[in-house]
Short mmCIF file of C-alpha atoms in Angstrom, two decimals:
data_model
loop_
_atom_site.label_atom_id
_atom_site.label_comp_id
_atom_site.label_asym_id
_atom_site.label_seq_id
_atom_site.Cartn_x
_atom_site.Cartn_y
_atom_site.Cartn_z
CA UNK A 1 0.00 0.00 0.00
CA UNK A 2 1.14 4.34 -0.06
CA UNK A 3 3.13 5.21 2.27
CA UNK A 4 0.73 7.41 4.42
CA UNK A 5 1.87 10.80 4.56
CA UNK A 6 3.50 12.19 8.10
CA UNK A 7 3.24 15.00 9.70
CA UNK A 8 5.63 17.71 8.28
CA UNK A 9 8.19 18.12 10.74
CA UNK A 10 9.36 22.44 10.19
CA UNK A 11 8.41 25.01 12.75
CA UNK A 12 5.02 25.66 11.83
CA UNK A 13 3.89 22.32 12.49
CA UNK A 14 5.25 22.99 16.03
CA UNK A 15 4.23 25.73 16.53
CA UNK A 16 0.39 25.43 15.36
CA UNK A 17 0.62 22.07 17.65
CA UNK A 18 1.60 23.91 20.65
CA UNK A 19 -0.92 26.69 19.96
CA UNK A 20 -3.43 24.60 19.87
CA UNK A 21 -2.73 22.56 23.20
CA UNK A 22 -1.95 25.37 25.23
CA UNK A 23 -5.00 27.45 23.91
CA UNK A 24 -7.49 23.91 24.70
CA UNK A 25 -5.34 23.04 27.95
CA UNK A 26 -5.71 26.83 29.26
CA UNK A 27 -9.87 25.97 28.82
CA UNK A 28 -9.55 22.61 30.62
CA UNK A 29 -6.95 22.85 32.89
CA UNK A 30 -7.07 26.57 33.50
CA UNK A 31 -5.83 26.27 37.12
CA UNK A 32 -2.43 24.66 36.57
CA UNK A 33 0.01 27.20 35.66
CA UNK A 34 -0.96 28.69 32.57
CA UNK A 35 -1.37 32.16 33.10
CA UNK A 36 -2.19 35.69 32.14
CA UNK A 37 0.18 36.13 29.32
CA UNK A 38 -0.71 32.50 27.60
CA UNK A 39 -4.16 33.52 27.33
CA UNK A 40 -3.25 36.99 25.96
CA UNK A 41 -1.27 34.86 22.87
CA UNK A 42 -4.20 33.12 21.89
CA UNK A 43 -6.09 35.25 18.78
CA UNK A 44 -9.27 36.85 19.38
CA UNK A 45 -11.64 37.26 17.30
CA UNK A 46 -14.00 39.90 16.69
CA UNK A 47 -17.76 38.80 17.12
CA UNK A 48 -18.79 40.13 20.30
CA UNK A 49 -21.23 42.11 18.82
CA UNK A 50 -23.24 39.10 17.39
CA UNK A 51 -22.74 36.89 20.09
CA UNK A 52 -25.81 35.72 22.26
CA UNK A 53 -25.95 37.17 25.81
CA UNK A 54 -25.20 35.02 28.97
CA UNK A 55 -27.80 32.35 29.62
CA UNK A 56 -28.51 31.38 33.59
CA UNK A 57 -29.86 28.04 31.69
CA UNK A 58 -26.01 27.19 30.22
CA UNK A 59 -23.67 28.26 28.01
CA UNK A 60 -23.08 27.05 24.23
CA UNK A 61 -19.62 27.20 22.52
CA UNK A 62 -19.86 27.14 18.82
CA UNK A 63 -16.45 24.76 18.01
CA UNK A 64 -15.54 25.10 14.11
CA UNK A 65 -12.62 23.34 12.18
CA UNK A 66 -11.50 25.35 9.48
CA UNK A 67 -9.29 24.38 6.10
CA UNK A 68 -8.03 27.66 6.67
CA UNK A 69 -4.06 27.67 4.71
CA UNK A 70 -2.94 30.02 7.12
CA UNK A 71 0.22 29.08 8.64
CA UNK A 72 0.75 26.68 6.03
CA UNK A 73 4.00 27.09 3.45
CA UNK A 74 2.78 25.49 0.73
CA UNK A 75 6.35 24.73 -0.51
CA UNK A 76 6.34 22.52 3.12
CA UNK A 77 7.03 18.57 2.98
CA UNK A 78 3.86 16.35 2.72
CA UNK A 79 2.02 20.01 3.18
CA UNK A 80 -1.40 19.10 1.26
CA UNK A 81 -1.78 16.51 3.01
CA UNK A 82 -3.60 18.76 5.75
CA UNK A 83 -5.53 19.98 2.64
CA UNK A 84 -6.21 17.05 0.44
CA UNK A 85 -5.05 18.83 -2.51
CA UNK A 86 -2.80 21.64 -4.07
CA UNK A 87 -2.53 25.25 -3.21
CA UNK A 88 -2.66 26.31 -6.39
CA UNK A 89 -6.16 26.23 -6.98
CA UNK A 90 -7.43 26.26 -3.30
CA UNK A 91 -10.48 28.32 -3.15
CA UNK A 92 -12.14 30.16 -0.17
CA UNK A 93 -11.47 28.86 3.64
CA UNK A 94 -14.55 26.99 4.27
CA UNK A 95 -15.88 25.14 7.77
CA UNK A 96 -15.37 21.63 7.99
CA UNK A 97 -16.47 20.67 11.20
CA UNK A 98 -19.23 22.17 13.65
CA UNK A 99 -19.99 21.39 16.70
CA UNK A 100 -21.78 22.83 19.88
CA UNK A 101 -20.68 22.18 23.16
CA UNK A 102 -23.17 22.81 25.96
CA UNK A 103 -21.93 23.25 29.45
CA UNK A 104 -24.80 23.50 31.72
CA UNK A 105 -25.14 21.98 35.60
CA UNK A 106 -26.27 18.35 34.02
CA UNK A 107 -22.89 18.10 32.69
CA UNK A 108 -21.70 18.70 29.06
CA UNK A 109 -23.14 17.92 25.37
CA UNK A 110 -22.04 17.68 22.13
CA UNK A 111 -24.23 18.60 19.08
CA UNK A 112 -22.80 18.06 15.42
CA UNK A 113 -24.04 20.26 12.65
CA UNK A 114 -23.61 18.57 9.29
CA UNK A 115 -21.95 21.10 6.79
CA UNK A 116 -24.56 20.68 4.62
CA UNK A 117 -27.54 21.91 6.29
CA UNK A 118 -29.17 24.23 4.53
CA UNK A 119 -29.60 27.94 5.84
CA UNK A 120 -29.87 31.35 4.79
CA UNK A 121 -26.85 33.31 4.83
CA UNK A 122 -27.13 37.03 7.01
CA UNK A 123 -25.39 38.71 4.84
CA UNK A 124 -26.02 37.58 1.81
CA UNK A 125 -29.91 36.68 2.07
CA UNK A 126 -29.08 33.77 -0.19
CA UNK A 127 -29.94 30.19 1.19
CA UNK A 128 -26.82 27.56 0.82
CA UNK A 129 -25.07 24.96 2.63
CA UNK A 130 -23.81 26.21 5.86
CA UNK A 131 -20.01 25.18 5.26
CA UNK A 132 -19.83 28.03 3.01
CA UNK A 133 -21.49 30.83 4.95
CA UNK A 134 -17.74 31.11 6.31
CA UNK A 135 -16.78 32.96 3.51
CA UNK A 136 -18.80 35.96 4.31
CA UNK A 137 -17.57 35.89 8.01
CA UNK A 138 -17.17 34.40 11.42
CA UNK A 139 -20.19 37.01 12.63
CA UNK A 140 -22.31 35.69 9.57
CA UNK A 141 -21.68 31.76 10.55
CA UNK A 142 -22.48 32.30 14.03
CA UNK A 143 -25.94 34.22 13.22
CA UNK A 144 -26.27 31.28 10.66
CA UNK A 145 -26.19 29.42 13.54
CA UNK A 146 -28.13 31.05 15.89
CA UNK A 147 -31.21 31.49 12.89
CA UNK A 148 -31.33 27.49 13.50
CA UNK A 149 -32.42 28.42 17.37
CA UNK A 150 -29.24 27.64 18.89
CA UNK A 151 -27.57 30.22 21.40
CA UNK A 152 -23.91 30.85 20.41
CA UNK A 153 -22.08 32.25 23.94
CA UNK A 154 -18.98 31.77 22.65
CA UNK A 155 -16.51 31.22 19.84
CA UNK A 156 -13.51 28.22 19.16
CA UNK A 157 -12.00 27.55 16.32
CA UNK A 158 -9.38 25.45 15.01
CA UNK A 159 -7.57 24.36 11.85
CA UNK A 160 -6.98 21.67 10.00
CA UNK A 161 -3.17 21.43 11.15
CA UNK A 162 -3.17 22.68 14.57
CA UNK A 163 -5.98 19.43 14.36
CA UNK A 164 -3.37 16.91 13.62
CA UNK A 165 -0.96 18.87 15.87
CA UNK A 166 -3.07 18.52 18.53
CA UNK A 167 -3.52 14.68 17.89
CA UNK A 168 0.29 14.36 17.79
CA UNK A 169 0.48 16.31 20.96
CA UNK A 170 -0.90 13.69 22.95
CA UNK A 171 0.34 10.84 21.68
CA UNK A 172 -2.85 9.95 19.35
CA UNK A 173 -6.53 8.66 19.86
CA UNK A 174 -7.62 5.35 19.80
CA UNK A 175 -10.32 4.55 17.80
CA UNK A 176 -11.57 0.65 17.10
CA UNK A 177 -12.13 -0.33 13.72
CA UNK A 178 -14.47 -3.01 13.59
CA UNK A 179 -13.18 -3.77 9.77
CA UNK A 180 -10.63 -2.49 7.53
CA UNK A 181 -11.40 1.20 5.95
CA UNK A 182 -10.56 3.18 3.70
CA UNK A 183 -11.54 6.55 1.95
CA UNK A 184 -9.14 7.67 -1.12
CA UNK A 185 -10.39 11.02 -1.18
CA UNK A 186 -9.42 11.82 2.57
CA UNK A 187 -6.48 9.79 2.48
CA UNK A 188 -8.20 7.58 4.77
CA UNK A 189 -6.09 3.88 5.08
CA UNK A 190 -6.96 1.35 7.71
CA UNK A 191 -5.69 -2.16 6.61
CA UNK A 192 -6.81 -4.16 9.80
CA UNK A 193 -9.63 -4.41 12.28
CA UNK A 194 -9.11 -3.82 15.50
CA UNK A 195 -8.29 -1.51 17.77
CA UNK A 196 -5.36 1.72 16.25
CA UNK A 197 -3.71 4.32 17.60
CA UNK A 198 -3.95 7.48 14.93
CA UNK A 199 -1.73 10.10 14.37
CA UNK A 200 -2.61 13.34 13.38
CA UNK A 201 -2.92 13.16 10.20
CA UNK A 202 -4.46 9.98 10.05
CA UNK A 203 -7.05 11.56 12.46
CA UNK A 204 -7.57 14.35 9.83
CA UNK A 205 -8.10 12.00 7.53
CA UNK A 206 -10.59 9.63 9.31
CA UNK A 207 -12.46 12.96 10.70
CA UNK A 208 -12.87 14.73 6.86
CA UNK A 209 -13.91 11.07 5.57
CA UNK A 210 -17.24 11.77 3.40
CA UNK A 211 -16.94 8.70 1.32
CA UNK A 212 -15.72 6.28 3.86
CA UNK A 213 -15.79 2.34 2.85
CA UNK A 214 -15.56 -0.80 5.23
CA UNK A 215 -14.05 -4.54 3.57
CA UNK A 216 -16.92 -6.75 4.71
CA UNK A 217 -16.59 -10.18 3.39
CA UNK A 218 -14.49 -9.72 1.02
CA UNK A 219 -15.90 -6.33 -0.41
CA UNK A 220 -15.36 -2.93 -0.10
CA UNK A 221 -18.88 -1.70 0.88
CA UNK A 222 -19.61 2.50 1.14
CA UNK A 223 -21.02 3.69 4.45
CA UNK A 224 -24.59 3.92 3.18
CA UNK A 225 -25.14 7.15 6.18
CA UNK A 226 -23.08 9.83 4.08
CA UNK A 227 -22.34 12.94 5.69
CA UNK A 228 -24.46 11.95 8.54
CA UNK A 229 -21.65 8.81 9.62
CA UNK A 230 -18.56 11.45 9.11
CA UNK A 231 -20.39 13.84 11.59
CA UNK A 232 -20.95 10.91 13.85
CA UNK A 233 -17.37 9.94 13.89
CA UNK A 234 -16.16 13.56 14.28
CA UNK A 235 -18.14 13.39 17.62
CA UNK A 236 -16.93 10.43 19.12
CA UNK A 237 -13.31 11.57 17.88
CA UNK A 238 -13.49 14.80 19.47
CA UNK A 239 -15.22 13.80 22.42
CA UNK A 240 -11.99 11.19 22.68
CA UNK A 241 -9.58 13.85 21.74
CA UNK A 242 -11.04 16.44 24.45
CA UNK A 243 -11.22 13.33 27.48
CA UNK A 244 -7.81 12.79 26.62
CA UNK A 245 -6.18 16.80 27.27
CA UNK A 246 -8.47 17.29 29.50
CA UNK A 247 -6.44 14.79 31.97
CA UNK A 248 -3.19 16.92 31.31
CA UNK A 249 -3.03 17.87 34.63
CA UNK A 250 0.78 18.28 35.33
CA UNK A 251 1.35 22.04 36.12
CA UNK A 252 4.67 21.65 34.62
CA UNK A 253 3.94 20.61 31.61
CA UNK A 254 1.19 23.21 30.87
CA UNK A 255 3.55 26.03 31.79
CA UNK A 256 5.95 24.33 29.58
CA UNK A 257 3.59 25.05 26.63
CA UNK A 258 2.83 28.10 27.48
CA UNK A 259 6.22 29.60 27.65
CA UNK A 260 7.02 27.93 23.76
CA UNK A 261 3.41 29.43 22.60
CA UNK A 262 4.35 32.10 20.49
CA UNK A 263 2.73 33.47 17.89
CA UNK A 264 0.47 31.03 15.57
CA UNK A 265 -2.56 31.11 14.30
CA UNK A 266 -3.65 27.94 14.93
CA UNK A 267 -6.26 28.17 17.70
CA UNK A 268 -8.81 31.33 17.43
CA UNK A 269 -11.38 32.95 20.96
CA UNK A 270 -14.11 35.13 20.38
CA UNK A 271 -12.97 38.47 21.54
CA UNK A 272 -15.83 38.23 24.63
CA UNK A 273 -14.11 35.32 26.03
CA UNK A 274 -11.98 36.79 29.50
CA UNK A 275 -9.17 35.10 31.30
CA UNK A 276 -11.37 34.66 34.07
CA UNK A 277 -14.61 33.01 32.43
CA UNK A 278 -11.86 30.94 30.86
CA UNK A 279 -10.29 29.70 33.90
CA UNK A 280 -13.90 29.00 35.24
CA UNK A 281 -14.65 27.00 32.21
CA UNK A 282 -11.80 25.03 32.50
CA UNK A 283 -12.30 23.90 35.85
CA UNK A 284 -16.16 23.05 34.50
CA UNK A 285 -14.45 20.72 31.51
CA UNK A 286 -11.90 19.11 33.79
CA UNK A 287 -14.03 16.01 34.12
CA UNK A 288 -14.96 15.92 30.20
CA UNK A 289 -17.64 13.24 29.61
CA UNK A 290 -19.97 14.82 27.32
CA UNK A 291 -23.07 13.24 25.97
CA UNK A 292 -23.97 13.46 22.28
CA UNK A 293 -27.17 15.11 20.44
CA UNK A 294 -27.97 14.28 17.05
CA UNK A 295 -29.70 16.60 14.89
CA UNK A 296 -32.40 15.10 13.07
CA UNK A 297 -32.66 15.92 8.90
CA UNK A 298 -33.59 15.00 5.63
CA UNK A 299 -32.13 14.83 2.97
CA UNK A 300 -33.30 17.35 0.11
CA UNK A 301 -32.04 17.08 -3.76
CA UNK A 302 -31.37 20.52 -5.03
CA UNK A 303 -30.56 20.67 -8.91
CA UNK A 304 -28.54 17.90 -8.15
CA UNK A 305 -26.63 18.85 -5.33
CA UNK A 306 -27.36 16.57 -2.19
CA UNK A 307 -27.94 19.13 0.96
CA UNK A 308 -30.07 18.44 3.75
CA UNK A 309 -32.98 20.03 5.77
CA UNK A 310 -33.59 20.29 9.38
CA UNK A 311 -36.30 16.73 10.01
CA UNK A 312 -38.91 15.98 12.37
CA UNK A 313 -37.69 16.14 16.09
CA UNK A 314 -35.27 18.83 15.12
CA UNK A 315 -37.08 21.46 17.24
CA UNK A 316 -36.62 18.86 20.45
CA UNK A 317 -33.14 18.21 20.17
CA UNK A 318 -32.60 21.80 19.80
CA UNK A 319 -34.70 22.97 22.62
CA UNK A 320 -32.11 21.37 25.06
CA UNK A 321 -29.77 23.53 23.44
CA UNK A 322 -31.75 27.07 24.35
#
């Protein structure tokens, strides 16, 4: 079989890594060293303005994985392997993963939103798939959001290499395959059932897996679920990925990080977030056990293009979101 790609070893693979650990760490393990002056080197963003205003019910981060290039040299080793293709005709950044993460006194819940889902764009006042309301601006995805019913508090994002740096950083994420898999198009390349350890960028590539195939008796047979099974993987992989930094609990080590942060921009805040609520919400995700929500939909054919509607029960899963 390829040789799967590895991880580009030059500084900006080190450094997005690091800026992503410390920035997650300093959220769920805010008590343990990391101070003032970490927190100030993660980017804010500006969407404080569209942002929904605290809830005594619970509070709702909206948690987005870009495919953002930035930070990437695209003359790196192995580079497009973050990206699945070249730079040369890469288009617009566009969301790639969505998630809401509820803290509330019950505990914590996860909530994928499939990039498909069709929604009207704020700015635009064209309807589309919500992946792409990106392009018009972090603001415009989280009011995209929020037109679905959902409360966004607060603002995470992430991309695609700080992802795999992330992975990396913690020595990777089980997952058990219950047959071999594969997906050519993510790069996707599982040879064995059982129970393996994944790197980062096999992670990316198991997480971005749209057309993900299993060898079941002898045959390579497509995960009839779509979109809908690569959301449901995301969840349990990021649920994993979180449980596992959130027991980084040596003080040490997270100071370590912080002092090599630097500059990167790898891991992105919404520019409401303070050092304080962060350190609170840390100590909140220290025990990270979340339960999972899945949004209920349809899928809708439009002039060929295979998107997908909010279904029946959509208003109930939601409602535990509000």
């Amino acid at each position: 079989k390829a040789a799967r790609p590895k991880v580009p070893a030059s500084r900006w693979v080190k450094r997005m890594a690091v800026a992503a650990l410390v920035g997650i760490v300093l959220l769920v393990v805010g008590g343990l060293g990391v101070g003032w002056w970490a927190f100030n080197q993660i980017e804010k963003v500006e969407v404080a303005d569209v942002l929904s205003p605290p809830s005594p019910n619970g509070m709702n981060i909206l948690v987005v994985g870009t495919d953002s290039r930035e930070g990437i040299e695209s003359d790196a080793e192995n580079a497009d392997a973050f990206l699945g293709g070249g730079f040369s005709d890469a288009g617009p950044s566009r969301t790639d993963t969505m998630m809401i993460l509820r803290i509330a006194d019950g505990g914590q819940t996860l909530l994928s939103i499939p990039r498909d889902l069709w929604v009207r764009n704020p700015v635009t006042g064209e309807n589309g798939r919500i992946n792409a309301v990106y392009q018009s601006g972090r603001p415009a995805l989280i009011q995209a959001v929020q037109g679905l019913g959902i409360p966004v508090h607060h603002y995470m994002e992430i991309n695609f290499v700080s992802f795999a740096g992330l992975v990396d950083a913690v020595g990777g994420i089980e997952i058990d395959f219950p047959h071999p898999a594969r997906d050519t198009n993510s790069g996707l390349d599982v040879p064995e059932a059982g129970t393996r350890t994944l790197d980062g960028v096999e992670a990316l590539a198991y997480v971005r897996s749209r057309y993900y195939t299993e060898l079941i008796d002898g045959e390579w047979v497509s995960d009839p679920t779509a979109d809908l099974g690569r959301v449901t993987r995301q969840r349990a992989f990021v649920s994993a990925l979180l449980r596992k930094v959130a027991g980084t609990k040596n003080p040490f080590t997270a100071l370590s990080l912080a002092q090599t942060l630097g500059d990167s921009a790898g891991l992105k805040l919404d520019d409401a977030m303070s050092y304080p609520e962060a350190l609170g919400l840390g100590w909140q995700l220290r025990s990270f056990d979340p339960a999972s929500e899945t949004l209920p939909v349809v899928g809708v054919n439009r002039g060929g293009a295979s998107t997908l509607d909010l279904g029946p029960g959509a208003d109930a899963v939601i409602a535990q979101f509000q």
